[in-house]
Short mmCIF file of N, CA and C in Angstrom, two decimals:
data_model
loop_
_atom_site.label_atom_id
_atom_site.label_comp_id
_atom_site.label_asym_id
_atom_site.label_seq_id
_atom_site.Cartn_x
_atom_site.Cartn_y
_atom_site.Cartn_z
N MET A 1350 1.05 -1.28 0.23
CA MET A 1350 -0.23 -0.23 -0.29
C MET A 1350 0.44 1.24 0.04
N ALA A 1351 0.76 2.56 -1.05
CA ALA A 1351 1.09 4.01 -0.92
C ALA A 1351 1.18 4.48 0.42
N GLU A 1352 2.24 4.77 0.29
CA GLU A 1352 2.65 5.49 1.96
C GLU A 1352 1.22 6.90 1.50
N LYS A 1353 0.83 7.57 2.54
CA LYS A 1353 -0.16 8.91 2.66
C LYS A 1353 0.89 9.45 2.55
N PHE A 1354 0.22 10.58 1.61
CA PHE A 1354 0.84 12.32 0.89
C PHE A 1354 2.03 13.07 2.04
N TRP A 1355 1.25 13.10 3.70
CA TRP A 1355 1.24 13.82 4.23
C TRP A 1355 1.78 13.49 5.55
N ALA A 1356 1.86 11.70 5.43
CA ALA A 1356 2.79 10.80 6.68
C ALA A 1356 3.93 10.45 6.23
N GLY A 1357 4.71 11.13 4.96
CA GLY A 1357 5.98 10.86 4.34
C GLY A 1357 6.75 11.66 5.98
N ALA A 1358 7.95 11.11 6.43
CA ALA A 1358 8.75 11.85 7.17
C ALA A 1358 9.85 12.63 6.77
N ASN A 1359 9.77 12.68 5.12
CA ASN A 1359 11.19 14.06 4.62
C ASN A 1359 9.79 15.13 4.05
N LEU A 1360 8.34 14.52 3.87
CA LEU A 1360 7.65 15.94 3.68
C LEU A 1360 7.60 16.72 4.46
N GLU A 1361 8.21 18.35 3.97
CA GLU A 1361 8.41 19.47 5.16
C GLU A 1361 8.11 20.33 4.57
N PRO A 1362 6.75 21.14 4.33
CA PRO A 1362 6.01 22.00 3.18
C PRO A 1362 6.55 23.29 4.10
N LYS A 1363 6.70 24.51 2.65
CA LYS A 1363 7.00 26.07 3.62
C LYS A 1363 6.31 26.31 4.30
N ARG A 1364 6.69 26.46 5.10
CA ARG A 1364 5.95 27.10 6.71
C ARG A 1364 6.08 29.20 6.51
N GLN A 1365 4.37 29.14 7.31
CA GLN A 1365 4.85 30.72 6.51
C GLN A 1365 5.82 31.67 7.92
N HIS A 1366 6.17 31.16 9.10
CA HIS A 1366 6.90 32.23 10.00
C HIS A 1366 8.64 31.82 9.40
N ARG A 1367 8.89 31.48 8.41
CA ARG A 1367 10.45 31.10 8.52
C ARG A 1367 10.72 32.05 6.81
N TRP A 1368 11.52 32.98 7.09
CA TRP A 1368 11.26 33.99 5.86
C TRP A 1368 12.32 35.56 6.80
N LEU A 1369 12.84 36.07 5.49
CA LEU A 1369 13.35 37.38 6.21
C LEU A 1369 12.91 38.51 4.68
N LEU A 1370 12.63 40.11 4.88
CA LEU A 1370 12.72 40.97 4.13
C LEU A 1370 13.44 41.80 3.93
N LEU A 1371 14.04 41.98 2.73
CA LEU A 1371 15.72 42.46 3.33
C LEU A 1371 15.62 43.20 1.76
N MET A 1372 15.50 44.90 2.98
CA MET A 1372 15.84 45.59 1.59
C MET A 1372 16.32 47.49 3.05
N ALA A 1373 17.06 47.83 1.76
CA ALA A 1373 17.77 48.82 2.21
C ALA A 1373 17.52 50.05 3.54
N GLY A 1374 18.01 50.58 4.98
CA GLY A 1374 17.67 51.34 5.51
C GLY A 1374 16.56 50.38 6.46
N ILE A 1375 16.36 49.47 6.50
CA ILE A 1375 15.35 48.68 7.25
C ILE A 1375 15.28 47.48 8.29
N PRO A 1376 15.94 47.41 9.11
CA PRO A 1376 16.39 46.11 9.37
C PRO A 1376 15.25 44.94 9.25
N ALA A 1377 15.60 44.09 9.24
CA ALA A 1377 15.11 42.53 8.89
C ALA A 1377 14.14 42.26 10.47
N PHE A 1378 14.53 42.12 11.30
CA PHE A 1378 13.90 41.87 12.61
C PHE A 1378 13.11 42.68 12.91
N VAL A 1379 12.46 44.31 12.36
CA VAL A 1379 11.61 44.56 13.14
C VAL A 1379 10.68 44.44 11.80
N VAL A 1380 10.49 43.62 11.46
CA VAL A 1380 9.28 43.80 9.99
C VAL A 1380 8.30 42.25 10.60
N LYS A 1381 7.18 42.07 11.04
CA LYS A 1381 6.45 41.69 11.43
C LYS A 1381 5.42 40.51 10.03
N THR A 1382 5.14 41.48 9.60
CA THR A 1382 4.54 40.60 8.45
C THR A 1382 4.29 40.98 7.27
N VAL A 1383 4.49 40.21 6.22
CA VAL A 1383 4.57 41.14 4.69
C VAL A 1383 3.33 39.92 3.59
N THR A 1384 2.70 40.77 3.00
CA THR A 1384 1.82 40.06 1.99
C THR A 1384 3.16 38.53 0.74
N LYS A 1385 3.12 38.33 0.03
CA LYS A 1385 3.58 38.25 -0.92
C LYS A 1385 3.36 38.76 -2.59
N PRO A 1386 4.31 38.90 -3.43
CA PRO A 1386 3.93 39.49 -4.43
C PRO A 1386 3.37 38.72 -5.28
N SER A 1387 1.87 39.46 -6.07
CA SER A 1387 0.79 38.58 -6.29
C SER A 1387 0.45 39.83 -7.69
N PHE A 1388 -0.15 39.77 -8.94
CA PHE A 1388 -0.65 40.03 -10.30
C PHE A 1388 -2.08 39.76 -10.17
N ASN A 1389 -2.02 40.43 -10.94
CA ASN A 1389 -3.07 40.34 -11.68
C ASN A 1389 -3.48 40.34 -13.45
N ILE A 1390 -4.15 39.55 -13.87
CA ILE A 1390 -4.11 39.98 -15.71
C ILE A 1390 -5.28 40.20 -15.92
N ASN A 1391 -5.47 42.20 -16.68
CA ASN A 1391 -6.42 42.24 -16.86
C ASN A 1391 -7.06 42.29 -17.91
N PRO A 1392 -7.65 41.71 -17.79
CA PRO A 1392 -8.80 40.87 -19.15
C PRO A 1392 -9.84 42.27 -20.19
N THR A 1393 -9.27 41.33 -21.32
CA THR A 1393 -9.50 42.55 -22.17
C THR A 1393 -10.61 42.41 -22.58
N GLU A 1394 -11.95 42.65 -23.23
CA GLU A 1394 -13.19 42.12 -23.33
C GLU A 1394 -13.42 42.79 -25.32
N HIS A 1395 -14.37 41.35 -25.84
CA HIS A 1395 -14.69 42.14 -27.55
C HIS A 1395 -15.90 41.21 -27.17
N LYS A 1396 -16.82 42.44 -28.18
CA LYS A 1396 -18.63 41.90 -27.93
C LYS A 1396 -18.76 41.10 -29.73
N TYR A 1397 -19.00 40.22 -29.85
CA TYR A 1397 -19.14 40.16 -30.42
C TYR A 1397 -20.73 39.06 -30.89
N PHE A 1398 -21.71 39.63 -31.78
CA PHE A 1398 -23.07 39.10 -31.84
C PHE A 1398 -23.30 39.02 -30.82
N GLY A 1399 -23.56 40.02 -29.45
CA GLY A 1399 -24.15 39.32 -28.81
C GLY A 1399 -24.22 38.30 -27.63
N HIS A 1400 -22.45 37.71 -27.74
CA HIS A 1400 -21.80 37.29 -27.26
C HIS A 1400 -20.60 37.96 -27.00
N THR A 1401 -19.71 37.93 -25.25
CA THR A 1401 -18.58 38.64 -24.84
C THR A 1401 -17.20 37.75 -24.92
N PHE A 1402 -16.99 37.82 -25.11
CA PHE A 1402 -14.99 37.16 -25.22
C PHE A 1402 -14.62 37.27 -24.45
N TYR A 1403 -13.35 37.00 -23.47
CA TYR A 1403 -12.83 37.70 -23.21
C TYR A 1403 -10.90 37.09 -23.28
N TYR A 1404 -10.39 38.26 -23.42
CA TYR A 1404 -8.47 37.31 -23.78
C TYR A 1404 -7.48 38.17 -22.48
N PRO A 1405 -6.34 37.42 -22.27
CA PRO A 1405 -5.40 38.00 -21.35
C PRO A 1405 -5.22 39.60 -21.84
N GLY A 1406 -5.11 40.13 -20.45
CA GLY A 1406 -4.50 41.75 -21.31
C GLY A 1406 -3.07 41.68 -20.20
N ASN A 1407 -2.64 43.12 -19.66
CA ASN A 1407 -1.64 43.45 -19.19
C ASN A 1407 -1.33 42.63 -18.06
N VAL A 1408 -0.37 42.20 -17.52
CA VAL A 1408 -0.09 41.82 -16.13
C VAL A 1408 0.14 43.47 -15.22
N VAL A 1409 -0.19 43.14 -14.37
CA VAL A 1409 -0.21 44.09 -12.99
C VAL A 1409 0.29 44.04 -11.81
N TRP A 1410 1.24 44.02 -11.01
CA TRP A 1410 1.83 43.07 -9.76
C TRP A 1410 1.06 44.02 -9.15
N ASN A 1411 0.45 43.94 -8.10
CA ASN A 1411 -0.30 45.01 -6.42
C ASN A 1411 1.24 44.35 -5.76
N PRO A 1412 0.85 45.74 -4.81
CA PRO A 1412 1.68 46.37 -4.18
C PRO A 1412 1.53 45.10 -3.08
N VAL A 1413 2.98 45.35 -1.81
CA VAL A 1413 2.87 44.86 -1.17
C VAL A 1413 2.73 45.46 0.15
N GLU A 1414 2.29 44.51 0.98
CA GLU A 1414 1.66 45.28 2.57
C GLU A 1414 2.73 44.75 3.65
N VAL A 1415 3.56 45.10 4.24
CA VAL A 1415 4.51 45.03 5.26
C VAL A 1415 3.94 46.08 6.99
N LYS A 1416 3.60 44.97 7.42
CA LYS A 1416 3.52 45.82 9.27
C LYS A 1416 5.16 45.44 9.88
N MET A 1417 5.40 46.60 10.97
CA MET A 1417 6.87 46.51 11.65
C MET A 1417 6.28 46.61 13.03
N VAL A 1418 7.54 46.67 13.64
CA VAL A 1418 7.11 46.98 14.84
C VAL A 1418 8.11 48.29 14.87
N ASP A 1419 7.57 48.81 15.97
CA ASP A 1419 8.81 50.25 15.90
C ASP A 1419 9.65 50.10 16.87
N PRO A 1420 10.73 49.67 17.40
CA PRO A 1420 11.94 49.69 18.65
C PRO A 1420 12.19 51.43 18.91
N ILE A 1421 12.91 51.43 20.27
CA ILE A 1421 13.74 52.98 19.83
C ILE A 1421 14.40 52.91 19.50
N ASP A 1422 15.45 51.87 19.24
CA ASP A 1422 16.63 51.66 18.64
C ASP A 1422 16.96 50.42 18.09
N PRO A 1423 17.25 50.23 17.10
CA PRO A 1423 16.92 51.41 16.06
C PRO A 1423 15.64 51.56 15.67
N ASP A 1424 15.46 53.00 15.58
CA ASP A 1424 13.53 53.77 15.44
C ASP A 1424 13.42 54.07 14.13
N THR A 1425 12.55 52.83 14.21
CA THR A 1425 11.74 52.22 12.82
C THR A 1425 11.02 53.61 11.92
N SER A 1426 10.47 54.00 12.47
CA SER A 1426 9.86 55.87 12.48
C SER A 1426 11.16 56.66 11.35
N LYS A 1427 11.80 56.80 12.83
CA LYS A 1427 12.81 57.58 12.08
C LYS A 1427 14.17 57.21 10.94
N ALA A 1428 13.95 55.69 10.76
CA ALA A 1428 14.16 54.97 9.48
C ALA A 1428 13.88 55.88 8.13
N LEU A 1429 11.83 55.19 8.04
CA LEU A 1429 11.05 55.83 7.22
C LEU A 1429 11.17 56.95 6.94
N GLN A 1430 11.39 57.97 8.08
CA GLN A 1430 11.67 59.07 7.42
C GLN A 1430 12.63 59.68 6.46
N ARG A 1431 13.71 58.64 6.97
CA ARG A 1431 15.41 59.60 6.32
C ARG A 1431 14.55 58.41 4.11
N VAL A 1432 14.12 57.30 4.92
CA VAL A 1432 13.94 56.44 3.20
C VAL A 1432 13.00 57.52 2.30
N LEU A 1433 11.94 58.56 3.42
CA LEU A 1433 11.43 59.82 2.38
C LEU A 1433 12.75 61.01 2.05
N ILE A 1434 12.85 61.16 3.09
CA ILE A 1434 13.63 62.49 2.82
C ILE A 1434 14.62 61.82 1.46
N ASN A 1435 15.25 60.24 0.88
CA ASN A 1435 16.17 60.22 0.35
C ASN A 1435 15.92 59.99 -1.13
N SER A 1436 13.79 60.14 -0.82
CA SER A 1436 12.83 59.67 -1.95
C SER A 1436 13.02 61.27 -2.73
N GLY A 1437 13.56 62.05 -2.00
CA GLY A 1437 13.71 63.44 -2.78
C GLY A 1437 12.53 64.54 -2.04
N TYR A 1438 11.85 64.01 -1.03
CA TYR A 1438 10.56 64.71 -0.25
C TYR A 1438 11.71 65.56 0.17
N ASP A 1439 11.77 66.96 0.31
CA ASP A 1439 12.01 68.22 0.56
C ASP A 1439 10.99 68.89 1.95
N ILE A 1440 11.35 68.98 3.02
CA ILE A 1440 10.57 69.13 3.97
C ILE A 1440 10.27 71.11 4.05
N PRO A 1441 9.23 71.29 4.18
CA PRO A 1441 8.22 72.65 3.58
C PRO A 1441 9.06 73.28 4.49
N SER A 1442 9.57 72.91 5.98
CA SER A 1442 9.83 74.02 7.10
C SER A 1442 11.34 74.43 6.48
N ALA A 1443 12.22 73.56 5.91
CA ALA A 1443 14.03 73.70 5.23
C ALA A 1443 13.72 75.00 4.77
N ARG A 1444 12.46 75.09 3.76
CA ARG A 1444 12.75 75.68 2.32
C ARG A 1444 11.77 76.96 3.00
N LEU A 1445 11.70 78.22 3.57
CA LEU A 1445 10.33 78.92 3.76
C LEU A 1445 10.32 79.62 2.53
N GLU A 1446 12.24 80.19 1.78
CA GLU A 1446 11.34 81.05 1.07
C GLU A 1446 12.27 80.13 -0.70
N LEU A 1447 11.56 80.66 -1.53
CA LEU A 1447 12.52 79.84 -2.41
C LEU A 1447 13.69 80.36 -2.95
N ASN A 1448 14.88 80.01 -3.33
CA ASN A 1448 16.25 80.80 -3.35
C ASN A 1448 16.90 79.96 -4.71
N ASP A 1449 17.76 80.44 -5.44
CA ASP A 1449 18.35 80.21 -6.33
C ASP A 1449 18.21 78.69 -6.77
N GLU A 1450 18.32 77.23 -5.69
CA GLU A 1450 18.05 75.76 -5.90
C GLU A 1450 17.14 75.83 -6.48
N GLY A 1451 15.72 76.20 -5.91
CA GLY A 1451 14.09 75.80 -6.35
C GLY A 1451 13.74 75.10 -5.43
N LEU A 1452 13.21 74.58 -5.62
CA LEU A 1452 12.83 73.62 -4.49
C LEU A 1452 11.71 71.82 -5.23
N PHE A 1453 12.56 70.61 -5.27
CA PHE A 1453 12.41 69.65 -5.65
C PHE A 1453 11.53 68.56 -4.97
N THR A 1454 11.19 67.65 -5.50
CA THR A 1454 10.07 66.61 -5.50
C THR A 1454 10.90 65.27 -5.41
N ALA A 1455 10.34 63.87 -4.58
CA ALA A 1455 10.48 62.86 -5.42
C ALA A 1455 10.40 62.71 -7.03
N SER A 1456 11.54 61.54 -6.74
CA SER A 1456 11.45 61.48 -8.29
C SER A 1456 11.82 59.33 -7.63
N LYS A 1457 11.26 58.75 -9.32
CA LYS A 1457 11.48 57.43 -9.17
C LYS A 1457 13.14 57.27 -8.94
N GLN A 1458 13.38 57.63 -9.94
CA GLN A 1458 14.88 56.87 -9.29
C GLN A 1458 15.52 56.56 -8.09
N GLN A 1459 15.14 58.32 -7.12
CA GLN A 1459 15.62 58.50 -5.99
C GLN A 1459 14.59 57.10 -4.79
N ALA A 1460 13.59 57.50 -4.85
CA ALA A 1460 12.70 56.82 -4.15
C ALA A 1460 13.10 54.72 -4.27
N VAL A 1461 12.90 54.29 -5.44
CA VAL A 1461 13.42 53.09 -5.60
C VAL A 1461 15.30 52.95 -5.20
N SER A 1462 15.91 54.17 -5.32
CA SER A 1462 17.49 53.76 -4.35
C SER A 1462 17.25 53.91 -3.06
N ALA A 1463 15.86 54.80 -2.78
CA ALA A 1463 16.62 54.38 -1.16
C ALA A 1463 16.00 53.44 -0.07
N LEU A 1464 15.06 53.01 -1.11
CA LEU A 1464 15.07 50.83 -1.27
C LEU A 1464 16.05 50.24 -0.96
N GLY A 1465 17.23 51.03 -2.18
CA GLY A 1465 17.83 49.92 -2.14
C GLY A 1465 18.03 49.48 -3.54
N GLY A 1466 17.13 49.72 -4.51
CA GLY A 1466 16.95 49.29 -5.93
C GLY A 1466 16.13 47.83 -6.27
N ILE A 1467 16.52 46.86 -5.23
CA ILE A 1467 15.66 45.63 -4.97
C ILE A 1467 15.37 45.62 -3.80
N VAL A 1468 13.72 44.61 -3.48
CA VAL A 1468 13.32 44.26 -1.94
C VAL A 1468 13.31 43.43 -2.57
N THR A 1469 14.22 41.84 -1.48
CA THR A 1469 13.91 40.75 -1.43
C THR A 1469 13.08 39.89 -0.16
N LEU A 1470 12.21 38.63 -0.76
CA LEU A 1470 11.62 38.23 0.21
C LEU A 1470 12.42 36.71 0.57
N GLN A 1471 13.09 36.56 0.80
CA GLN A 1471 13.54 34.98 0.69
C GLN A 1471 12.85 34.22 2.29
N GLN A 1472 11.97 33.43 1.46
CA GLN A 1472 11.31 31.88 2.62
C GLN A 1472 12.46 30.70 3.21
N ILE A 1473 12.61 30.29 3.94
CA ILE A 1473 13.78 30.08 4.07
C ILE A 1473 13.51 28.59 5.11
N GLY A 1474 14.14 27.27 4.99
CA GLY A 1474 13.61 25.75 5.00
C GLY A 1474 14.47 25.94 6.54
N ALA A 1475 14.02 24.69 6.86
CA ALA A 1475 14.31 23.99 7.98
C ALA A 1475 15.59 24.06 8.48
N ARG A 1476 16.11 23.81 9.67
CA ARG A 1476 17.38 23.61 10.19
C ARG A 1476 17.84 22.63 9.87
N ASN A 1477 17.12 21.00 9.58
CA ASN A 1477 17.39 19.74 9.71
C ASN A 1477 17.73 19.62 8.21
N ASP A 1478 17.21 20.90 6.68
CA ASP A 1478 17.85 20.75 5.64
C ASP A 1478 18.95 21.38 6.04
N VAL A 1479 19.22 22.01 4.92
CA VAL A 1479 21.03 22.68 4.78
C VAL A 1479 20.28 23.81 5.30
N PRO A 1480 21.34 24.42 6.93
CA PRO A 1480 21.01 25.02 7.81
C PRO A 1480 20.55 27.06 6.78
N ASN A 1481 19.83 27.17 6.74
CA ASN A 1481 18.52 28.53 6.39
C ASN A 1481 18.72 29.04 4.75
N LYS A 1482 18.41 27.11 4.66
CA LYS A 1482 18.39 26.92 2.86
C LYS A 1482 17.12 27.47 2.03
N ILE A 1483 17.33 28.15 1.44
CA ILE A 1483 16.56 30.00 1.03
C ILE A 1483 15.55 28.80 -0.19
N LEU A 1484 14.55 28.81 0.01
CA LEU A 1484 13.86 27.78 -0.90
C LEU A 1484 12.79 28.74 -1.37
N GLU A 1485 12.41 29.73 -1.38
CA GLU A 1485 11.78 30.99 -2.34
C GLU A 1485 12.48 32.30 -2.12
N GLU A 1486 12.72 33.00 -3.30
CA GLU A 1486 13.39 34.36 -3.78
C GLU A 1486 13.30 35.35 -4.22
N TRP A 1487 11.96 36.28 -3.48
CA TRP A 1487 11.71 36.68 -4.69
C TRP A 1487 12.07 37.62 -4.54
N ASP A 1488 12.49 38.23 -6.00
CA ASP A 1488 13.17 40.26 -6.04
C ASP A 1488 12.06 41.27 -6.37
N MET A 1489 11.61 41.79 -5.91
CA MET A 1489 11.28 42.95 -6.22
C MET A 1489 11.76 44.60 -6.93
N HIS A 1490 11.41 45.06 -8.42
CA HIS A 1490 12.02 45.34 -8.92
C HIS A 1490 11.54 46.41 -9.45
N ASN A 1491 12.24 48.12 -9.13
CA ASN A 1491 12.18 49.87 -8.99
C ASN A 1491 11.17 49.31 -7.55
N PRO A 1492 11.17 48.69 -6.39
CA PRO A 1492 10.42 49.34 -5.09
C PRO A 1492 10.24 50.75 -4.87
N TRP A 1493 9.41 50.98 -4.23
CA TRP A 1493 9.76 52.34 -3.68
C TRP A 1493 8.52 52.39 -2.79
N VAL A 1494 8.74 53.73 -1.95
CA VAL A 1494 7.29 53.29 -0.58
C VAL A 1494 6.29 53.98 -1.04
N GLU A 1495 4.68 53.37 -1.17
CA GLU A 1495 3.42 54.12 -1.54
C GLU A 1495 3.00 54.64 -0.54
N LYS A 1496 3.37 53.76 0.62
CA LYS A 1496 2.04 54.39 1.54
C LYS A 1496 2.97 54.37 2.88
N VAL A 1497 2.82 54.98 4.03
CA VAL A 1497 2.75 54.43 5.45
C VAL A 1497 2.07 55.19 6.08
N THR A 1498 1.39 53.97 7.12
CA THR A 1498 1.10 54.65 8.09
C THR A 1498 1.84 54.26 9.67
N PHE A 1499 2.27 55.33 10.49
CA PHE A 1499 2.38 54.95 11.91
C PHE A 1499 2.10 55.01 13.07
N GLY A 1500 0.92 53.60 12.82
CA GLY A 1500 0.28 53.31 14.14
C GLY A 1500 -0.53 53.97 14.85
N SER A 1501 -1.31 53.21 15.92
CA SER A 1501 -2.09 54.64 16.40
C SER A 1501 -1.42 54.24 18.43
N LEU A 1502 -1.96 55.29 18.92
CA LEU A 1502 -1.35 54.68 20.64
C LEU A 1502 -2.70 55.09 20.89
N SER A 1503 -3.20 54.67 22.60
CA SER A 1503 -4.00 53.84 23.30
C SER A 1503 -3.80 53.65 24.86
N TYR A 1504 -4.45 54.55 25.04
CA TYR A 1504 -4.14 53.83 27.42
C TYR A 1504 -4.44 52.76 27.52
N ASP A 1505 -5.22 52.51 26.74
CA ASP A 1505 -5.78 50.64 27.01
C ASP A 1505 -4.95 49.85 26.82
N SER A 1506 -3.60 50.02 26.13
CA SER A 1506 -2.82 49.07 25.55
C SER A 1506 -1.87 48.58 25.75
N ASP A 1507 -0.83 47.81 26.20
CA ASP A 1507 0.06 47.90 25.89
C ASP A 1507 0.56 47.20 24.89
N ALA A 1508 0.60 47.01 24.36
CA ALA A 1508 1.10 46.16 22.59
C ALA A 1508 2.22 47.44 22.32
N MET A 1509 3.20 46.50 21.37
CA MET A 1509 3.85 47.42 20.91
C MET A 1509 3.06 48.13 19.92
N VAL A 1510 3.90 49.64 19.56
CA VAL A 1510 3.31 50.19 18.67
C VAL A 1510 3.86 49.68 17.11
N GLU A 1511 3.12 49.62 15.66
CA GLU A 1511 3.27 49.56 15.04
C GLU A 1511 2.82 50.08 13.57
N ILE A 1512 3.64 49.89 12.42
CA ILE A 1512 3.95 50.19 11.14
C ILE A 1512 3.59 50.07 10.09
N ASP A 1513 2.60 50.05 9.36
CA ASP A 1513 2.43 49.93 7.93
C ASP A 1513 2.93 50.67 7.00
N MET A 1514 3.33 49.77 6.05
CA MET A 1514 3.93 50.26 4.53
C MET A 1514 3.37 49.42 3.62
N THR A 1515 3.21 50.32 2.42
CA THR A 1515 2.85 49.29 1.55
C THR A 1515 3.99 49.81 0.25
N ILE A 1516 5.06 48.96 -0.36
CA ILE A 1516 5.41 48.55 -0.99
C ILE A 1516 5.25 48.81 -3.08
N ARG A 1517 5.20 49.90 -3.48
CA ARG A 1517 4.79 49.03 -4.85
C ARG A 1517 5.85 49.25 -5.62
N TYR A 1518 5.83 48.36 -7.00
CA TYR A 1518 7.34 48.27 -7.29
C TYR A 1518 6.33 47.73 -8.60
N ASP A 1519 7.18 47.56 -9.78
CA ASP A 1519 7.09 47.31 -11.00
C ASP A 1519 6.80 45.51 -11.59
N TYR A 1520 7.72 44.89 -11.08
CA TYR A 1520 7.61 43.60 -11.50
C TYR A 1520 8.19 42.91 -9.80
N ALA A 1521 7.86 41.50 -10.17
CA ALA A 1521 9.16 40.36 -9.31
C ALA A 1521 9.21 38.81 -10.34
N THR A 1522 10.67 38.60 -9.81
CA THR A 1522 11.07 37.39 -10.16
C THR A 1522 11.35 36.36 -8.87
N LEU A 1523 10.96 35.25 -9.21
CA LEU A 1523 10.98 34.29 -8.22
C LEU A 1523 12.33 33.57 -8.54
N ARG A 1524 13.21 33.22 -7.71
CA ARG A 1524 14.24 32.04 -8.04
C ARG A 1524 14.55 31.01 -7.05
#
């Protein structure tokens, strides 16, 4: 009789708690949760004699959602402020008047560079495999920070402060 699929001693599924998110300026240990890259294929519609036919269209990669804790040292809030400034954002209070340098805004090149050019999500195997064997590695190309929410505070809670961040990227590759 064949061995049951899940009963095999050598079967090891990928686990949700073995992973690292690697990006410039943010320590990996502060990242609490992350969504894996995903995509949609937009349909193109064609109507013909009362019927509708659908064809695959453009591929659109969905943003990745990241939840982080905000320790005192290293300060994740300050690290994200540096990412914003390195993206090209000019703090208004630093320039109350226009001067010869003009005003500056974020650019894609600077925003991508602020996160290191590529954000990598690694899923790691069990310790009894090759130590820290990388099972799956997603590279998100041309990533930039689309949104940051610095959490909330409450006198009713002793939970850690969490920061939510949305990362937008052009496309992802799986190695």
